[in-house]
Short mmCIF file of C-alpha atoms in Angstrom, two decimals:
data_model
loop_
_atom_site.label_atom_id
_atom_site.label_comp_id
_atom_site.label_asym_id
_atom_site.label_seq_id
_atom_site.Cartn_x
_atom_site.Cartn_y
_atom_site.Cartn_z
CA UNK A 1 7.60 19.87 -14.23
CA UNK A 2 7.45 17.33 -11.46
CA UNK A 3 7.85 16.98 -7.74
CA UNK A 4 11.25 15.94 -6.45
CA UNK A 5 11.30 14.24 -3.06
CA UNK A 6 8.38 13.83 -0.71
CA UNK A 7 8.17 13.73 3.03
CA UNK A 8 6.07 14.10 6.13
CA UNK A 9 8.04 15.19 9.18
CA UNK A 10 7.33 15.58 12.88
CA UNK A 11 9.25 17.98 15.13
CA UNK A 12 9.89 17.24 18.78
CA UNK A 13 6.38 18.30 19.78
CA UNK A 14 3.26 17.07 18.02
CA UNK A 15 3.88 18.52 14.56
CA UNK A 16 4.46 16.74 11.26
CA UNK A 17 5.65 18.06 7.90
CA UNK A 18 4.43 17.01 4.47
CA UNK A 19 6.22 17.48 1.17
CA UNK A 20 4.76 16.27 -2.16
CA UNK A 21 6.31 13.33 -4.03
CA UNK A 22 8.24 12.95 -7.24
CA UNK A 23 5.39 11.94 -9.57
CA UNK A 24 4.96 13.14 -13.12
CA UNK A 25 1.16 12.92 -13.35
CA UNK A 26 -0.53 15.99 -11.90
CA UNK A 27 -3.76 14.07 -11.14
CA UNK A 28 -1.92 11.42 -9.15
CA UNK A 29 0.15 14.03 -7.32
CA UNK A 30 -3.02 15.78 -6.23
CA UNK A 31 -4.77 12.54 -5.31
CA UNK A 32 -1.98 10.96 -3.26
CA UNK A 33 -0.60 14.06 -1.58
CA UNK A 34 -4.06 15.50 -1.07
CA UNK A 35 -5.29 12.26 0.50
CA UNK A 36 -2.42 12.17 2.97
CA UNK A 37 -2.57 15.86 3.73
CA UNK A 38 -6.34 15.80 4.20
CA UNK A 39 -5.99 12.79 6.49
CA UNK A 40 -3.50 14.72 8.60
CA UNK A 41 -5.90 17.67 8.82
CA UNK A 42 -8.53 15.33 10.29
CA UNK A 43 -6.16 14.20 13.03
CA UNK A 44 -5.66 15.96 16.34
CA UNK A 45 -2.37 14.09 16.76
CA UNK A 46 -0.55 15.36 13.66
CA UNK A 47 0.05 18.81 12.17
CA UNK A 48 1.61 19.67 8.82
CA UNK A 49 4.30 22.28 9.43
CA UNK A 50 6.47 22.21 6.29
CA UNK A 51 6.48 21.01 2.67
CA UNK A 52 8.77 20.81 -0.34
CA UNK A 53 8.56 20.44 -4.11
CA UNK A 54 10.90 21.61 -6.87
CA UNK A 55 8.14 23.73 -8.37
CA UNK A 56 8.08 26.95 -6.37
CA UNK A 57 4.53 27.76 -7.45
CA UNK A 58 3.22 24.36 -6.36
CA UNK A 59 5.26 24.52 -3.17
CA UNK A 60 3.75 27.87 -2.26
CA UNK A 61 0.24 26.72 -3.20
CA UNK A 62 0.53 23.65 -1.02
CA UNK A 63 1.96 25.65 1.86
CA UNK A 64 -0.90 28.13 1.59
CA UNK A 65 -3.59 25.43 1.40
CA UNK A 66 -2.28 23.52 4.40
CA UNK A 67 -0.95 26.48 6.39
CA UNK A 68 2.63 25.23 6.55
CA UNK A 69 6.12 26.48 5.71
CA UNK A 70 7.58 25.81 2.25
CA UNK A 71 11.03 24.25 2.75
CA UNK A 72 13.75 25.18 0.22
CA UNK A 73 14.84 21.53 -0.32
CA UNK A 74 14.45 17.94 0.83
CA UNK A 75 18.00 18.17 2.16
CA UNK A 76 17.03 21.14 4.30
CA UNK A 77 14.27 19.08 5.88
CA UNK A 78 16.73 16.27 6.65
CA UNK A 79 19.18 18.79 8.11
CA UNK A 80 16.59 20.39 10.38
CA UNK A 81 17.19 19.12 13.93
CA UNK A 82 13.66 20.11 14.91
CA UNK A 83 12.19 17.59 12.47
CA UNK A 84 11.78 14.00 13.60
CA UNK A 85 9.95 12.15 10.81
CA UNK A 86 9.08 12.14 7.11
CA UNK A 87 6.54 10.60 4.77
CA UNK A 88 8.27 9.33 1.64
CA UNK A 89 6.09 9.13 -1.47
CA UNK A 90 8.86 9.11 -4.07
CA UNK A 91 8.95 6.61 -6.99
CA UNK A 92 9.60 2.98 -6.09
CA UNK A 93 13.03 3.05 -7.70
CA UNK A 94 14.33 5.74 -5.31
CA UNK A 95 12.68 4.52 -2.10
CA UNK A 96 16.04 3.10 -1.02
CA UNK A 97 17.99 6.31 -1.67
CA UNK A 98 15.49 8.68 -0.09
CA UNK A 99 14.65 6.50 2.90
CA UNK A 100 18.26 5.71 3.77
CA UNK A 101 19.08 9.42 3.57
CA UNK A 102 16.26 10.12 6.00
CA UNK A 103 17.30 7.32 8.36
CA UNK A 104 20.90 8.49 8.37
CA UNK A 105 19.63 11.94 9.29
CA UNK A 106 17.77 10.40 12.22
CA UNK A 107 14.31 10.84 10.73
CA UNK A 108 11.52 8.30 11.19
CA UNK A 109 9.91 7.29 7.89
CA UNK A 110 6.43 6.48 6.62
CA UNK A 111 6.80 4.92 3.17
CA UNK A 112 4.18 4.40 0.49
CA UNK A 113 3.84 0.81 -0.79
CA UNK A 114 5.51 -1.11 -2.30
CA UNK A 115 8.62 -0.89 -0.16
CA UNK A 116 10.74 -0.93 -3.35
CA UNK A 117 10.93 -2.62 -6.74
CA UNK A 118 13.49 -5.19 -5.51
CA UNK A 119 13.92 -7.18 -2.33
CA UNK A 120 17.53 -6.00 -2.10
CA UNK A 121 16.38 -2.38 -1.92
CA UNK A 122 13.64 -3.23 0.54
CA UNK A 123 16.06 -5.02 2.84
CA UNK A 124 18.65 -2.26 2.56
CA UNK A 125 16.31 0.53 3.57
CA UNK A 126 14.77 -1.61 6.33
CA UNK A 127 18.24 -2.35 7.71
CA UNK A 128 19.18 1.33 7.51
CA UNK A 129 16.12 2.32 9.56
CA UNK A 130 16.81 -0.42 12.10
CA UNK A 131 20.46 0.54 12.49
CA UNK A 132 19.55 4.21 12.84
CA UNK A 133 16.92 3.39 15.44
CA UNK A 134 14.13 5.09 13.50
CA UNK A 135 10.58 3.82 12.99
CA UNK A 136 9.66 2.61 9.49
CA UNK A 137 5.93 2.40 8.78
CA UNK A 138 4.37 1.25 5.50
CA UNK A 139 1.27 2.46 3.66
CA UNK A 140 -0.98 -0.58 3.44
CA UNK A 141 -4.31 1.03 4.33
CA UNK A 142 -6.68 -1.50 2.69
CA UNK A 143 -6.32 -4.08 5.46
CA UNK A 144 -7.66 -1.42 7.85
CA UNK A 145 -11.05 -1.14 6.16
CA UNK A 146 -13.89 -1.92 8.54
CA UNK A 147 -15.15 -4.99 6.66
CA UNK A 148 -11.72 -6.61 6.69
CA UNK A 149 -11.18 -5.79 10.37
CA UNK A 150 -14.54 -7.42 11.13
CA UNK A 151 -13.67 -10.55 9.15
CA UNK A 152 -10.30 -10.78 10.87
CA UNK A 153 -11.96 -10.59 14.30
CA UNK A 154 -14.27 -13.47 13.40
CA UNK A 155 -11.40 -15.55 12.03
CA UNK A 156 -9.33 -14.98 15.15
CA UNK A 157 -12.32 -15.92 17.31
CA UNK A 158 -12.56 -19.26 15.50
CA UNK A 159 -15.94 -18.54 13.92
CA UNK A 160 -14.78 -19.44 10.40
CA UNK A 161 -13.12 -22.70 11.43
CA UNK A 162 -10.51 -23.96 8.99
CA UNK A 163 -9.88 -21.44 6.22
CA UNK A 164 -10.09 -23.11 2.82
CA UNK A 165 -10.39 -20.58 0.02
CA UNK A 166 -10.70 -16.90 -0.93
CA UNK A 167 -11.27 -14.87 -4.08
CA UNK A 168 -10.69 -11.19 -4.71
CA UNK A 169 -10.85 -8.54 -7.41
CA UNK A 170 -9.48 -5.00 -7.43
CA UNK A 171 -10.22 -3.08 -10.62
CA UNK A 172 -10.06 0.50 -11.82
CA UNK A 173 -10.85 2.03 -15.20
CA UNK A 174 -7.70 3.72 -16.54
CA UNK A 175 -8.59 3.91 -20.25
CA UNK A 176 -7.66 7.36 -21.51
CA UNK A 177 -6.47 8.37 -18.04
CA UNK A 178 -2.79 7.42 -18.04
CA UNK A 179 0.36 9.33 -18.87
CA UNK A 180 2.92 7.00 -20.44
CA UNK A 181 5.72 9.33 -19.35
CA UNK A 182 4.88 8.47 -15.73
CA UNK A 183 7.01 5.85 -13.99
CA UNK A 184 3.77 4.33 -12.66
CA UNK A 185 2.88 3.05 -16.15
CA UNK A 186 6.32 1.88 -17.25
CA UNK A 187 7.74 -1.60 -16.70
CA UNK A 188 11.01 -0.11 -15.47
CA UNK A 189 9.29 1.97 -12.81
CA UNK A 190 6.43 -0.37 -11.87
CA UNK A 191 7.44 -3.96 -12.78
CA UNK A 192 4.39 -6.18 -13.07
CA UNK A 193 2.14 -3.26 -13.91
CA UNK A 194 -1.34 -3.34 -12.41
CA UNK A 195 -0.54 -6.22 -10.05
CA UNK A 196 2.27 -4.37 -8.27
CA UNK A 197 0.48 -1.03 -8.34
CA UNK A 198 -2.94 -2.04 -6.95
CA UNK A 199 -3.02 -5.85 -6.73
CA UNK A 200 -0.48 -5.67 -3.92
CA UNK A 201 -3.20 -4.20 -1.68
CA UNK A 202 -5.37 -7.30 -1.90
CA UNK A 203 -2.40 -9.63 -1.68
CA UNK A 204 -1.71 -7.89 1.63
CA UNK A 205 -5.35 -8.29 2.73
CA UNK A 206 -5.35 -11.99 1.83
CA UNK A 207 -2.11 -12.52 3.74
CA UNK A 208 -3.63 -10.65 6.69
CA UNK A 209 -6.81 -12.77 6.64
CA UNK A 210 -5.70 -16.15 5.27
CA UNK A 211 -2.11 -16.34 6.51
CA UNK A 212 1.38 -16.32 4.95
CA UNK A 213 1.85 -17.30 1.30
CA UNK A 214 4.26 -20.10 0.35
CA UNK A 215 3.89 -20.18 -3.47
CA UNK A 216 2.35 -18.22 -6.34
CA UNK A 217 1.15 -18.96 -9.85
CA UNK A 218 0.53 -15.90 -12.00
CA UNK A 219 -0.64 -14.75 -15.41
CA UNK A 220 -0.79 -11.26 -16.89
CA UNK A 221 -1.86 -9.58 -20.11
CA UNK A 222 -1.88 -6.21 -21.84
CA UNK A 223 -5.32 -5.88 -23.40
CA UNK A 224 -6.54 -2.27 -23.44
CA UNK A 225 -4.03 0.30 -22.23
CA UNK A 226 -1.02 1.44 -24.29
CA UNK A 227 2.55 1.12 -23.07
CA UNK A 228 4.74 -1.80 -22.03
CA UNK A 229 3.08 -3.01 -18.83
CA UNK A 230 0.28 -5.50 -18.06
CA UNK A 231 -3.15 -3.97 -17.46
CA UNK A 232 -4.73 -7.28 -16.34
CA UNK A 233 -3.23 -9.85 -13.97
CA UNK A 234 -4.30 -12.87 -11.93
CA UNK A 235 -2.54 -14.72 -9.12
CA UNK A 236 -3.25 -18.01 -7.36
CA UNK A 237 -1.81 -17.88 -3.85
CA UNK A 238 -0.96 -21.04 -1.93
CA UNK A 239 -1.06 -20.25 1.78
CA UNK A 240 1.04 -22.04 4.36
CA UNK A 241 -2.11 -23.39 6.04
CA UNK A 242 -3.11 -25.16 2.81
CA UNK A 243 -5.79 -22.67 1.73
CA UNK A 244 -5.87 -21.31 -1.81
CA UNK A 245 -6.82 -17.78 -2.81
CA UNK A 246 -6.99 -15.72 -5.99
CA UNK A 247 -6.28 -12.08 -6.80
CA UNK A 248 -7.52 -10.47 -10.00
CA UNK A 249 -6.36 -6.93 -10.76
CA UNK A 250 -7.33 -4.80 -13.74
CA UNK A 251 -6.87 -1.35 -15.22
CA UNK A 252 -8.78 -2.42 -18.35
CA UNK A 253 -12.30 -2.95 -16.98
CA UNK A 254 -15.21 -0.55 -17.46
CA UNK A 255 -15.45 0.61 -13.86
CA UNK A 256 -13.94 0.62 -10.41
CA UNK A 257 -14.71 -2.54 -8.42
CA UNK A 258 -13.62 -4.34 -5.27
CA UNK A 259 -14.50 -7.86 -4.16
CA UNK A 260 -13.22 -10.09 -1.36
CA UNK A 261 -14.85 -13.42 -0.45
CA UNK A 262 -13.42 -15.51 2.39
CA UNK A 263 -14.48 -19.16 2.75
CA UNK A 264 -14.08 -21.22 5.90
CA UNK A 265 -15.30 -24.67 6.91
CA UNK A 266 -17.81 -23.17 9.34
CA UNK A 267 -18.56 -19.72 7.90
CA UNK A 268 -17.95 -17.49 4.89
CA UNK A 269 -17.89 -13.73 4.33
CA UNK A 270 -18.68 -11.86 1.13
CA UNK A 271 -17.68 -8.27 0.47
CA UNK A 272 -18.05 -6.18 -2.68
CA UNK A 273 -18.12 -2.50 -3.48
CA UNK A 274 -21.84 -2.33 -4.30
CA UNK A 275 -23.49 -4.53 -1.68
CA UNK A 276 -21.11 -4.23 1.26
CA UNK A 277 -20.35 -7.05 3.71
CA UNK A 278 -22.45 -10.18 4.32
CA UNK A 279 -21.69 -13.43 6.05
CA UNK A 280 -23.11 -16.93 6.20
CA UNK A 281 -22.66 -19.65 8.81
CA UNK A 282 -22.80 -23.35 8.06
CA UNK A 283 -26.42 -24.53 7.93
CA UNK A 284 -27.88 -21.13 7.05
CA UNK A 285 -29.61 -20.44 3.72
CA UNK A 286 -29.16 -16.70 3.35
CA UNK A 287 -26.24 -14.43 4.18
CA UNK A 288 -26.70 -11.81 6.89
CA UNK A 289 -25.70 -8.19 6.17
CA UNK A 290 -23.01 -6.74 8.42
CA UNK A 291 -22.45 -3.03 9.05
CA UNK A 292 -18.92 -2.73 10.48
CA UNK A 293 -17.64 0.54 11.93
CA UNK A 294 -16.31 2.95 9.33
CA UNK A 295 -12.58 3.56 9.59
CA UNK A 296 -10.66 6.42 8.01
CA UNK A 297 -7.83 4.15 6.98
CA UNK A 298 -5.36 6.90 6.08
CA UNK A 299 -5.83 8.68 9.39
CA UNK A 300 -5.67 5.35 11.21
CA UNK A 301 -2.33 4.28 9.75
CA UNK A 302 -0.73 7.71 10.05
CA UNK A 303 -1.75 8.09 13.67
CA UNK A 304 -0.46 4.59 14.45
CA UNK A 305 2.88 5.48 12.87
CA UNK A 306 3.03 8.83 14.67
CA UNK A 307 2.36 7.05 17.97
CA UNK A 308 5.20 4.62 17.22
CA UNK A 309 7.48 7.59 16.53
CA UNK A 310 6.60 8.82 20.02
CA UNK A 311 7.48 5.42 21.48
CA UNK A 312 3.91 4.09 21.72
CA UNK A 313 3.63 0.71 20.00
CA UNK A 314 4.84 -0.24 16.54
CA UNK A 315 3.49 0.00 12.97
CA UNK A 316 1.27 -2.90 11.94
CA UNK A 317 3.18 -3.24 8.67
CA UNK A 318 6.92 -2.65 9.00
CA UNK A 319 9.83 -3.10 6.63
CA UNK A 320 10.12 -6.86 7.12
CA UNK A 321 6.42 -7.45 6.40
CA UNK A 322 6.51 -5.11 3.43
CA UNK A 323 9.55 -6.92 2.01
CA UNK A 324 7.75 -10.25 2.34
CA UNK A 325 4.72 -8.70 0.62
CA UNK A 326 7.01 -7.62 -2.21
CA UNK A 327 8.41 -11.16 -2.42
CA UNK A 328 4.90 -12.47 -3.12
CA UNK A 329 4.51 -9.89 -5.89
CA UNK A 330 7.93 -10.70 -7.37
CA UNK A 331 6.98 -14.40 -7.32
CA UNK A 332 3.79 -13.59 -9.22
CA UNK A 333 5.69 -11.51 -11.77
CA UNK A 334 8.27 -14.27 -12.31
CA UNK A 335 5.54 -16.89 -12.58
CA UNK A 336 3.75 -14.88 -15.28
CA UNK A 337 7.00 -14.37 -17.18
CA UNK A 338 8.24 -17.96 -16.95
CA UNK A 339 4.95 -19.87 -16.88
CA UNK A 340 5.69 -21.84 -13.72
CA UNK A 341 4.76 -21.98 -10.05
CA UNK A 342 7.15 -19.97 -7.90
CA UNK A 343 7.81 -20.60 -4.22
CA UNK A 344 8.36 -17.58 -2.00
CA UNK A 345 11.54 -19.16 -0.66
CA UNK A 346 13.01 -19.04 -4.18
CA UNK A 347 12.45 -15.29 -4.32
CA UNK A 348 13.64 -14.65 -0.78
CA UNK A 349 16.88 -16.51 -1.51
CA UNK A 350 17.50 -14.81 -4.86
CA UNK A 351 19.88 -11.81 -4.48
CA UNK A 352 18.58 -10.41 -7.77
CA UNK A 353 14.86 -10.56 -6.95
#
């Protein structure tokens, strides 16, 4: 019993429609769809007006909870001329199929990361949206967190000077919490395991803060969780500006944890889940706490996308940026498999990547 095809759609006025995704795990369905739907409820710019899932009971329950109409099928949403846009939260392997179908129906698309499992699929769906003249926005909400926005402002203002190094960790405890029948925990559905599923968020943040990546060295291991996919992974990123950064991702650790330290010649910033954000300028002995504005990242990215649909601006992360982000991940996966440093250009030029 699983959801089929997911979407958020916006009619010609100011309304949007949400349909749950095709995910086997009930807990992850509720978490992802609930997070997006709750974010929409907080916004005065977006309204949920319709939803769809193959399960009639779940469809009706969702429609009742969010006061929207239960659509009879994904195809009926695409055929509805009053609907302008969808949110696509289907499995990675069908992002291409479902997004191209939406684009060909003239629907704008907000797509959950990663853009696809392969660069070929990512490019195909990006091209389809471009040719159809529809807006493609991507779900990379981590870069929007207040601490990272604050660091980015300081970097852009020249406060950090030359960027030299960064280190990051994104960890969640998944022991006893996974369903091996879910595509999210299978190598075929989520190649690279934990690194593609959650590590990609901090690879995006590091690219956002430190600049484009030119090469990757990666290692991965399966230490605690069952199945056929890595539950621990580490990447060394070589940035085009010469800086080096690291990403560690884990589903095998004892607790949830996030860390991001950015080092510059003139200043450094330190963020972690438990102590928040601090920064230190050259010559100082103790870091100074920083309290950046809190940002509802899901609302922020959805409202930005909805504005772009209405012709106001463009999504911060589009199909091209998301495909490049995927290339970094594919480089890390290949590096871990083959035990060698992989340049991004190699992946971008490989038709099978």
